[in-house]
Amino acid sequence: MAVVSSAHSTIFSKTSLFHHINGFKRFSFCLPFSSSAVASLSSKKKWRQPVASSMLELGGIKIAKDDVVRDDPTNNVPDTIFSKLGLQLHRRNNHPLGILKNGIYEYFDTNFPNMFHKFDDLCPVVSVKQNFDDVLVPADHVSRSYNDTYYVDSQTVLRCHTSAHQAELLRRGHTHFLVTGDVYRRDSIDSTHYPVFHQMEGVRVFTPANWEASGLDPTSYAAEDLKKSLEGLARHLFGAVEMRWIDAYFPFTNPSYELEIYFQGKWMEVLGCGVMEQEILKSNGRSNSVAWAFGLGLERLAMVLFDIPDIRLFWSTDERFTSQFSEGQMGVKFKPFSKYPPCYKDMSFWINDSFTENNLCEVIRGIAGDLVEEVSLIDNFTNKKGMTSHCYRIAYRSMERSLTDEEINDLQWQVREQVQNKLNVVLR
Ligand code: DAH
């Protein structure tokens, strides 16, 4: 299950502005592009998810579609993402994500009765300050780029992690809390990556009375309690598994760790965590304290616990998927309802300096929606004139039915046209 363990795990463990993928620089703050035209094209087809009504209420805040999706260079939110905004899969008690959330709640309720305050309805539209500054994400960090994050405007984003709520909850006086929510990231396409997924954040604050009796310094005290608490959580979810702690980097914690478990023959990352940076506590009214924090991706764990092979399935409304899960039934194994064949289409083009794979994937998703299973770079070369060519293989597959040649050809034709027009690349 190596693929599963790679799902949505790396962005905050990166330290620098630019990273190189396949030898190419991915430029941050490349010009955002609007794909609303692409999405409206695709919404005509009957098999796609319906676009949500144009007014939503999220965490008590009313949001109109044109508050979030605008044809404006500071906005890069497509219709397809807006349509996911109010769905809140984590609040459905018989959905695998809701069942997992409740399973984690159960662990904290049993072991720390009445201690943790639970939030699962905080608005995913947050300020740049909440999402990044308040948790000390450096000004030049790659996660802030238009290539990686959905911007509503230059000061507002769709949260890309639940850590965005740490500071405000501390300021509101909370010292023990769990925050579950949908998070949004521009990304590549494969069976473990989807631009909307779900995370749970946990924070526990200690006061001097807690650590003074222990004989430990405050940081060691918090780190020990953190490890004990999270090892217990992993055992609650996975049984008597082998575990190991890996040193990690996150801007908001120091020291930082990742917890891995040995499961189904492989080491798998379960969560990121650490001792909260003092600066976050100080800025939010908790000077004389120490705290731990953790963040985990619900899809990654649910895919393993419920044997769900493709991240798109979480969004399926097909009864053959939804009827297999019920409230409180943790870890029931999903039985695939026959596997429909994939269809592969290749496309080659000369890229330009602003080309990124995330932009390509957004165009493709805007047209094919959940019918696209994977987009992979299969060839890449630079000629003597310095022009670089990429060849991408697109795998189309529905999890619910067979696709006809005709509809795939139609999708691919639209993809070629839109990729050329939106990304200004030259098809070969
Ligand atoms: N926010 C991190 C991410 O999305 C996950 C995380 C890591 C949260 C460490 C934390 C933490 O609270 O302490 O990748």
Tab-separated table of N, CA, C and O and ligand atoms in Angstrom, residues 9 11-12 160-161 163 166 185 199 201-202 250 252-253 272-274 293-295, ligand 1:
chain	number	residue	atom	x	y	z
A	9	SER	N	0.683	14.115	2.045
A	9	SER	CA	1.398	14.090	3.308
A	9	SER	C	2.552	15.062	3.392
A	9	SER	O	3.108	15.255	4.440
A	11	ILE	N	3.238	18.524	2.088
A	11	ILE	CA	3.413	19.943	1.808
A	11	ILE	C	4.057	20.722	2.962
A	11	ILE	O	4.948	21.532	2.728
A	12	PHE	N	3.652	20.474	4.208
A	12	PHE	CA	4.208	21.284	5.289
A	12	PHE	C	5.522	20.765	5.829
A	12	PHE	O	6.138	21.389	6.669
A	160	CYS	N	-5.999	24.970	3.562
A	160	CYS	CA	-5.318	23.790	3.024
A	160	CYS	C	-4.917	22.857	4.142
A	160	CYS	O	-4.348	21.799	3.888
A	161	HIS	N	-5.226	23.215	5.372
A	161	HIS	CA	-5.053	22.281	6.496
A	161	HIS	C	-5.902	22.776	7.670
A	161	HIS	O	-6.232	23.960	7.767
A	163	SER	N	-4.914	23.039	10.579
A	163	SER	CA	-4.087	23.860	11.470
A	163	SER	C	-4.481	25.340	11.384
A	163	SER	O	-4.146	26.120	12.285
A	166	GLN	N	-5.973	26.620	14.628
A	166	GLN	CA	-5.291	26.548	15.934
A	166	GLN	C	-5.334	27.867	16.690
A	166	GLN	O	-5.741	27.933	17.850
A	185	ARG	N	-6.506	21.436	-1.695
A	185	ARG	CA	-5.157	21.641	-2.242
A	185	ARG	C	-5.140	21.351	-3.728
A	185	ARG	O	-5.661	20.326	-4.164
A	199	GLN	N	-9.175	16.420	7.119
A	199	GLN	CA	-8.157	16.288	8.162
A	199	GLN	C	-8.775	16.430	9.539
A	199	GLN	O	-9.845	17.034	9.693
A	201	GLU	N	-7.375	17.813	13.340
A	201	GLU	CA	-6.315	18.476	14.077
A	201	GLU	C	-6.590	18.260	15.560
A	201	GLU	O	-7.747	18.298	15.978
A	202	GLY	N	-5.552	18.036	16.333
A	202	GLY	CA	-5.757	17.938	17.782
A	202	GLY	C	-4.766	18.837	18.488
A	202	GLY	O	-3.612	18.957	18.056
A	250	PHE	N	7.899	20.663	10.677
A	250	PHE	CA	6.701	21.449	10.377
A	250	PHE	C	6.954	22.849	10.905
A	250	PHE	O	7.596	23.002	11.955
A	252	PHE	N	5.066	24.801	12.418
A	252	PHE	CA	4.310	25.162	13.627
A	252	PHE	C	4.725	24.394	14.865
A	252	PHE	O	4.213	24.651	15.955
A	253	THR	N	5.612	23.408	14.721
A	253	THR	CA	5.994	22.602	15.881
A	253	THR	C	7.502	22.444	15.966
A	253	THR	O	8.209	22.475	14.969
A	272	GLY	N	1.166	13.669	11.412
A	272	GLY	CA	2.259	14.578	11.744
A	272	GLY	C	1.928	15.254	13.066
A	272	GLY	O	0.756	15.473	13.383
A	273	CYS	N	2.939	15.582	13.843
A	273	CYS	CA	2.652	16.174	15.148
A	273	CYS	C	3.894	16.836	15.723
A	273	CYS	O	4.962	16.798	15.123
A	274	GLY	N	3.752	17.390	16.918
A	274	GLY	CA	4.908	17.962	17.587
A	274	GLY	C	4.511	18.847	18.746
A	274	GLY	O	3.338	18.924	19.125
A	293	ALA	N	0.411	19.284	19.402
A	293	ALA	CA	-0.566	19.370	18.307
A	293	ALA	C	-0.315	18.211	17.365
A	293	ALA	O	0.812	17.727	17.239
A	294	PHE	N	-1.394	17.761	16.721
A	294	PHE	CA	-1.204	16.757	15.664
A	294	PHE	C	-2.181	17.038	14.537
A	294	PHE	O	-3.181	17.753	14.726
A	295	GLY	N	-1.884	16.492	13.359
A	295	GLY	CA	-2.806	16.592	12.234
A	295	GLY	C	-2.778	15.289	11.463
A	295	GLY	O	-1.708	14.733	11.217
B	1	DAH	N1	-0.931	20.752	8.998
B	1	DAH	C1	-0.068	19.630	8.642
B	1	DAH	C2	-0.365	19.232	7.183
B	1	DAH	O1	-1.401	19.502	6.691
B	1	DAH	C3	-0.296	18.456	9.548
B	1	DAH	C4	0.200	18.712	10.939
B	1	DAH	C5	1.498	18.399	11.272
B	1	DAH	C6	-0.627	19.308	11.878
B	1	DAH	C7	1.984	18.650	12.538
B	1	DAH	C8	-0.154	19.571	13.162
B	1	DAH	C9	1.169	19.221	13.479
B	1	DAH	O2	-0.900	20.141	14.104
B	1	DAH	O3	1.622	19.462	14.741
B	1	DAH	O4	0.445	18.636	6.547
